[in-house]
Amino acid sequence: MEVMKAVTILKYDASNPVLELREKEIPTPKDNEILIKIHASPINPSDLMFIRGLYGIKKKAPVSAGFEASGTIISVGKDIKSLRPDMQVSCVAGHNDGSWAEYMVTSEENCLPLIEGISLDEASSFFVNPMTAWAMVTRCQNENHPAMIQTAAASALGKMVVRLCAEKNIPLINVVRKTEQEVALREIGAENILNSENPNFEKELYKISKKLNATYAIDAVAGETAQKVLECMPYGGKIICYGALSEKPIPVNAGIILFQNKKVEGYWLSSWIYSLGIEEFQRQAKEAQKYLKTIFQTKINKRYPLEQYEEGLEFYKNHMSDGKVVFAP
């Protein structure tokens, strides 16, 4: 029996999840599955929510953690048509064990073959952030919103949105909460940067969103930040919530829904992919992959072997805006 190492969730807990590095048998892919040898797997905010039992899905423990990775296909089931051994892919976990491991099985629709010139390092963070940025900015464009707003603008995903909006000529308002985040965004050419801790924040946001007619917003924070953004948006404004970093509900005044025609909606990558269908998703992903070295460039800040997963998680929690932290088996 061949074995592998995997960071395994033993118990979900909001404040103190129990994880352990375990050895387990390398899985054999079923007829509709692919076995991938993992090259690198990043830590994302969704991973932190998942191991605490606060994510949209909860797999039966014990189960290995991690949603996203890059790697090389080792073997495929007999029903797999478009993928073959030795292909390099960007991938996400399915319903089974996750990607913080030496090997992972997943389904065909959860794998994207790499186009020429894309490295496994670059591909390790392709699914979650770039495709989320791509989906939400493309939606802004397709729905003909004149401008957009984003919270958590200094995050890795936020910086991608800055560059993608510049490419598509969409005026963008960027909301951050620290002075150093303002500086980091200016360094990549961002404009219209507002600090939510500033006492004049709401006044400034109301003024600039009215001037640009920013009727579309994306939010990763929830709580009061999302509330303030929605209240300051022009008539007919829509906010898309794709995260909840504050872990607080969004308070919504019924009056702005009744009389200002404003909306709060949610975005989840899995649901978006399902709504597109696998063929259309792969078409869009292939187009987006061309930007991995530019608009969607992702800096790997630090690598950890699986044996140092606790140190890696702690480092990521304290340096979330400084680049990706990856587990590299």
Coordinates of C-alpha atoms in Angstrom, one line a residue:
M1 CA 0.0 0.0 0.0
E2 CA 1.4 3.4 -1.1
V3 CA 0.8 6.2 1.4
M4 CA 0.8 10.0 1.3
K5 CA 0.7 12.8 3.8
A6 CA -2.3 15.1 4.1
V7 CA -3.3 17.9 6.5
T8 CA -6.5 16.4 7.9
I9 CA -9.4 18.0 9.7
L10 CA -10.3 15.9 12.8
K11 CA -12.9 18.3 14.2
Y12 CA -14.6 21.5 12.9
D13 CA -14.7 24.3 15.4
A14 CA -15.3 28.0 14.9
S15 CA -12.6 29.0 17.4
N16 CA -10.3 26.0 17.6
P17 CA -10.5 23.5 14.8
V18 CA -8.5 20.3 15.3
L19 CA -6.0 19.5 12.5
E20 CA -3.4 16.8 12.2
L21 CA -0.8 15.7 9.5
R22 CA -1.8 12.1 8.7
E23 CA -0.6 9.4 6.5
K24 CA -3.3 7.8 4.3
E25 CA -3.4 5.5 1.3
I26 CA -2.9 7.2 -2.1
P27 CA -6.4 7.1 -3.6
T28 CA -7.2 5.2 -6.8
P29 CA -9.3 7.3 -9.2
K30 CA -12.8 6.0 -10.0
D31 CA -14.0 5.8 -13.6
N32 CA -14.9 9.5 -13.7
E33 CA -11.9 10.8 -11.6
I34 CA -8.3 12.0 -12.0
L35 CA -5.4 11.5 -9.6
I36 CA -3.1 14.5 -9.3
K37 CA 0.3 14.8 -7.7
I38 CA 0.1 18.2 -6.0
H39 CA 2.8 20.8 -6.8
A40 CA 1.5 23.6 -4.6
S41 CA -1.7 24.4 -2.8
P42 CA -2.4 27.9 -1.5
I43 CA -4.2 29.0 1.7
N44 CA -7.3 31.1 0.9
P45 CA -9.8 32.9 3.2
S46 CA -12.3 30.2 2.2
D47 CA -10.0 27.5 3.5
L48 CA -9.9 29.2 6.9
M49 CA -13.7 29.4 7.0
F50 CA -13.9 25.7 5.9
I51 CA -11.7 24.3 8.6
R52 CA -13.7 26.2 11.2
G53 CA -17.0 24.7 9.8
L54 CA -18.3 28.1 8.7
Y55 CA -18.1 27.5 4.9
G56 CA -21.0 26.7 2.6
I57 CA -20.2 23.0 2.6
K58 CA -18.9 20.7 5.3
K59 CA -17.4 17.4 4.4
K60 CA -17.5 14.5 6.9
A61 CA -14.4 14.5 9.1
P62 CA -11.8 13.2 9.1
V63 CA -11.1 14.8 5.7
S64 CA -8.0 16.6 4.3
A65 CA -8.3 20.3 3.9
G66 CA -7.6 22.6 1.0
F67 CA -9.6 23.7 -2.1
E68 CA -7.1 24.8 -4.7
A69 CA -3.9 23.5 -6.2
S70 CA -1.7 22.9 -9.2
G71 CA -0.1 19.6 -10.1
T72 CA 0.6 16.8 -12.6
I73 CA -2.0 14.2 -13.6
I74 CA -0.8 10.7 -12.6
S75 CA -3.7 8.6 -13.8
V76 CA -7.2 8.9 -15.1
G77 CA -10.4 6.9 -14.9
K78 CA -11.7 5.1 -18.0
D79 CA -14.5 7.7 -18.5
I80 CA -12.2 10.7 -18.7
K81 CA -11.9 12.0 -22.3
S82 CA -10.1 15.3 -22.3
L83 CA -7.3 14.7 -19.8
R84 CA -4.4 12.3 -19.8
P85 CA -1.4 11.4 -17.5
D86 CA 1.5 13.8 -17.4
M87 CA -0.7 16.8 -18.2
Q88 CA -0.1 19.8 -15.9
V89 CA -3.3 21.3 -14.5
S90 CA -4.8 23.9 -12.2
C91 CA -7.4 22.1 -10.1
V92 CA -9.8 22.3 -7.2
A93 CA -11.0 19.6 -4.8
G94 CA -14.3 17.8 -5.3
H95 CA -16.4 16.1 -2.7
N96 CA -13.5 14.0 -1.5
D97 CA -10.3 14.9 0.4
G98 CA -8.7 18.3 -0.4
S99 CA -5.5 19.7 -1.8
W100 CA -3.3 20.2 1.3
A101 CA -1.8 16.8 0.5
E102 CA 0.7 15.1 -1.7
Y103 CA -2.0 13.6 -4.0
M104 CA -5.7 14.4 -4.6
V105 CA -8.4 12.9 -6.7
T106 CA -11.0 15.2 -8.3
S107 CA -13.4 15.3 -11.3
E108 CA -12.8 16.3 -14.9
E109 CA -14.7 19.6 -14.6
N110 CA -12.4 20.6 -11.6
C111 CA -9.3 20.5 -13.8
L112 CA -8.0 23.1 -16.2
P113 CA -5.0 22.0 -18.4
L114 CA -2.3 24.7 -18.5
I115 CA -1.7 26.6 -21.7
E116 CA 1.9 26.9 -23.0
G117 CA 4.2 29.1 -20.9
I118 CA 2.2 28.9 -17.6
S119 CA 4.2 27.4 -14.7
L120 CA 2.8 25.2 -11.9
D121 CA 3.6 28.0 -9.4
E122 CA 1.5 30.5 -11.4
A123 CA -1.3 27.9 -11.9
S124 CA -1.5 27.0 -8.2
S125 CA -3.7 30.1 -7.5
F126 CA -5.7 30.3 -10.7
F127 CA -9.2 28.9 -9.8
V128 CA -10.3 30.8 -6.7
N129 CA -9.1 34.4 -7.0
P130 CA -8.6 35.0 -10.8
M131 CA -11.8 33.3 -11.8
T132 CA -13.8 35.1 -9.1
A133 CA -12.3 38.4 -10.2
W134 CA -13.0 37.5 -13.9
A135 CA -16.6 36.5 -13.1
M136 CA -17.5 39.6 -11.1
V137 CA -15.9 42.2 -13.4
T138 CA -17.3 40.5 -16.5
R139 CA -20.7 40.6 -14.9
C140 CA -20.3 44.4 -14.2
Q141 CA -19.5 44.8 -17.9
N142 CA -22.3 42.6 -19.2
E143 CA -24.9 44.4 -17.1
N144 CA -23.7 47.8 -18.4
H145 CA -22.9 49.3 -15.0
P146 CA -21.0 52.6 -15.5
A147 CA -18.6 52.0 -12.6
M148 CA -18.0 49.7 -9.7
I149 CA -16.9 49.6 -6.0
Q150 CA -14.9 47.0 -4.2
T151 CA -14.1 46.4 -0.6
A152 CA -11.0 44.5 0.6
A153 CA -9.3 46.2 -2.3
A154 CA -5.7 45.5 -1.2
S155 CA -6.2 41.7 -1.1
A156 CA -4.7 39.5 -3.8
L157 CA -8.1 39.3 -5.5
G158 CA -8.7 43.0 -5.0
K159 CA -5.4 43.9 -6.9
M160 CA -6.5 41.6 -9.7
V161 CA -9.8 43.5 -9.9
V162 CA -7.9 46.8 -10.1
R163 CA -5.8 45.6 -13.0
L164 CA -8.8 43.9 -14.8
C165 CA -10.9 47.0 -14.5
A166 CA -8.1 49.1 -15.9
E167 CA -7.8 46.7 -18.9
K168 CA -11.6 46.9 -19.5
N169 CA -11.8 50.7 -18.8
I170 CA -14.2 50.3 -15.9
P171 CA -14.0 53.1 -13.4
L172 CA -13.3 51.6 -9.9
I173 CA -13.6 52.8 -6.3
N174 CA -11.4 50.9 -3.9
V175 CA -12.2 50.6 -0.2
V176 CA -9.4 49.6 2.2
R177 CA -9.0 50.0 6.0
K178 CA -5.3 50.7 6.5
T179 CA -2.9 53.5 5.4
E180 CA -0.3 51.0 4.1
Q181 CA -3.0 49.4 2.0
E182 CA -3.7 52.7 0.3
V183 CA 0.0 52.9 -0.5
A184 CA 0.1 49.4 -1.9
L185 CA -2.8 50.1 -4.2
R186 CA -1.3 53.4 -5.5
E187 CA 1.9 51.4 -6.4
I188 CA -0.1 49.4 -8.9
G189 CA -1.9 52.4 -10.3
A190 CA -5.2 52.2 -8.5
E191 CA -7.3 55.4 -8.3
N192 CA -10.3 56.4 -6.1
I193 CA -8.9 54.8 -2.9
L194 CA -11.0 55.4 0.3
N195 CA -10.1 54.3 3.8
S196 CA -13.2 53.0 5.7
E197 CA -11.6 54.1 9.0
N198 CA -11.6 57.7 7.9
P199 CA -14.3 59.7 9.7
N200 CA -15.3 61.2 6.3
F201 CA -15.5 57.8 4.6
E202 CA -19.2 57.7 4.0
K203 CA -19.4 61.3 2.8
E204 CA -16.5 60.7 0.4
L205 CA -18.0 57.4 -0.9
Y206 CA -21.4 58.9 -1.4
K207 CA -19.9 61.8 -3.4
I208 CA -17.6 59.8 -5.7
S209 CA -20.1 56.9 -6.3
K210 CA -22.7 59.5 -7.3
K211 CA -20.2 61.2 -9.6
L212 CA -19.2 57.9 -11.3
N213 CA -22.7 56.4 -11.1
A214 CA -21.2 53.3 -9.4
T215 CA -24.3 51.1 -9.4
Y216 CA -22.3 47.8 -8.9
A217 CA -20.2 46.7 -5.9
I218 CA -18.4 43.6 -4.8
D219 CA -17.8 42.9 -1.2
A220 CA -15.6 40.5 0.8
V221 CA -16.1 41.9 4.2
A222 CA -19.9 42.0 5.0
G223 CA -21.0 43.6 8.3
E224 CA -21.0 47.4 8.6
T225 CA -18.6 47.9 5.7
A226 CA -21.1 46.3 3.2
Q227 CA -23.9 48.3 4.8
K228 CA -22.2 51.6 4.4
V229 CA -21.3 50.8 0.7
L230 CA -24.9 49.9 -0.1
E231 CA -26.3 53.0 1.6
C232 CA -23.9 55.3 -0.2
M233 CA -24.5 53.8 -3.7
P234 CA -26.7 55.6 -6.2
Y235 CA -30.3 54.6 -6.9
G236 CA -30.6 51.0 -8.2
G237 CA -27.3 50.0 -6.7
K238 CA -26.4 46.3 -6.3
I239 CA -23.8 44.8 -4.0
I240 CA -22.5 41.3 -4.6
C241 CA -21.2 39.6 -1.4
Y242 CA -18.5 37.0 -2.1
G243 CA -16.9 36.8 1.3
A244 CA -17.5 37.6 5.0
L245 CA -14.1 38.6 6.5
S246 CA -15.8 40.4 9.4
E247 CA -18.0 37.3 10.1
K248 CA -20.9 39.7 10.8
P249 CA -24.3 40.0 9.1
I250 CA -25.1 42.8 6.7
P251 CA -27.6 45.2 8.3
V252 CA -30.0 46.4 5.6
N253 CA -32.5 49.2 6.0
A254 CA -35.8 48.2 4.4
G255 CA -36.2 51.7 3.1
I256 CA -33.3 51.5 0.6
I257 CA -34.7 48.3 -0.8
L258 CA -38.2 49.7 -1.1
F259 CA -37.5 53.3 -2.3
Q260 CA -34.0 53.1 -3.8
N261 CA -34.3 49.8 -5.6
K262 CA -31.1 48.5 -4.1
K263 CA -30.2 44.8 -3.9
V264 CA -27.9 42.5 -2.0
E265 CA -26.8 39.3 -3.8
G266 CA -24.3 36.5 -3.2
Y267 CA -21.6 35.0 -5.3
W268 CA -20.1 31.5 -4.9
L269 CA -17.6 30.2 -7.5
S270 CA -19.0 26.7 -7.5
S271 CA -22.6 28.0 -8.3
W272 CA -21.2 30.3 -11.0
I273 CA -19.4 27.5 -12.7
Y274 CA -22.5 25.3 -12.5
S275 CA -24.7 28.1 -14.0
L276 CA -22.3 28.5 -17.0
G277 CA -21.9 24.8 -17.7
I278 CA -18.5 23.1 -18.0
E279 CA -17.9 23.9 -21.7
E280 CA -18.5 27.6 -21.3
F281 CA -16.5 27.7 -18.0
Q282 CA -13.5 26.1 -19.7
R283 CA -13.8 28.5 -22.6
Q284 CA -13.7 31.5 -20.3
A285 CA -11.0 30.0 -18.1
K286 CA -8.8 29.4 -21.1
E287 CA -9.2 33.1 -22.0
A288 CA -8.6 34.2 -18.4
Q289 CA -5.5 32.0 -18.2
K290 CA -3.8 34.2 -20.8
Y291 CA -3.6 36.9 -18.1
L292 CA -1.9 34.8 -15.4
K293 CA 1.5 36.6 -15.9
T294 CA -0.1 40.1 -15.9
I295 CA -3.5 41.0 -14.6
F296 CA -3.8 37.8 -12.5
Q297 CA -0.2 37.6 -11.4
T298 CA 0.0 36.1 -7.9
K299 CA 3.1 36.6 -5.7
I300 CA 4.0 33.6 -3.6
N301 CA 5.2 35.1 -0.4
K302 CA 6.1 32.0 1.5
R303 CA 6.2 28.2 1.0
Y304 CA 5.8 25.6 3.7
P305 CA 6.1 21.8 3.6
L306 CA 3.0 20.0 4.9
E307 CA 4.9 19.2 8.1
Q308 CA 4.8 22.9 8.9
Y309 CA 1.1 23.5 8.3
E310 CA 0.5 25.1 11.7
E311 CA 3.3 27.6 11.1
G312 CA 2.0 28.3 7.6
L313 CA -1.6 28.9 8.7
E314 CA -0.4 31.3 11.5
F315 CA 1.8 33.2 9.1
Y316 CA -1.0 33.5 6.5
K317 CA -3.5 34.9 9.1
N318 CA -1.0 37.7 10.0
H319 CA 0.1 38.5 6.4
M320 CA -3.0 38.0 4.2
S321 CA -2.3 41.0 2.0
D322 CA 1.4 40.3 1.4
G323 CA 1.1 37.5 -1.2
K324 CA 0.1 33.9 -1.2
V325 CA 1.2 31.3 1.3
V326 CA 1.3 27.9 -0.2
F327 CA 1.9 24.3 1.0
A328 CA 4.4 22.7 -1.4
P329 CA 4.6 18.9 -0.8

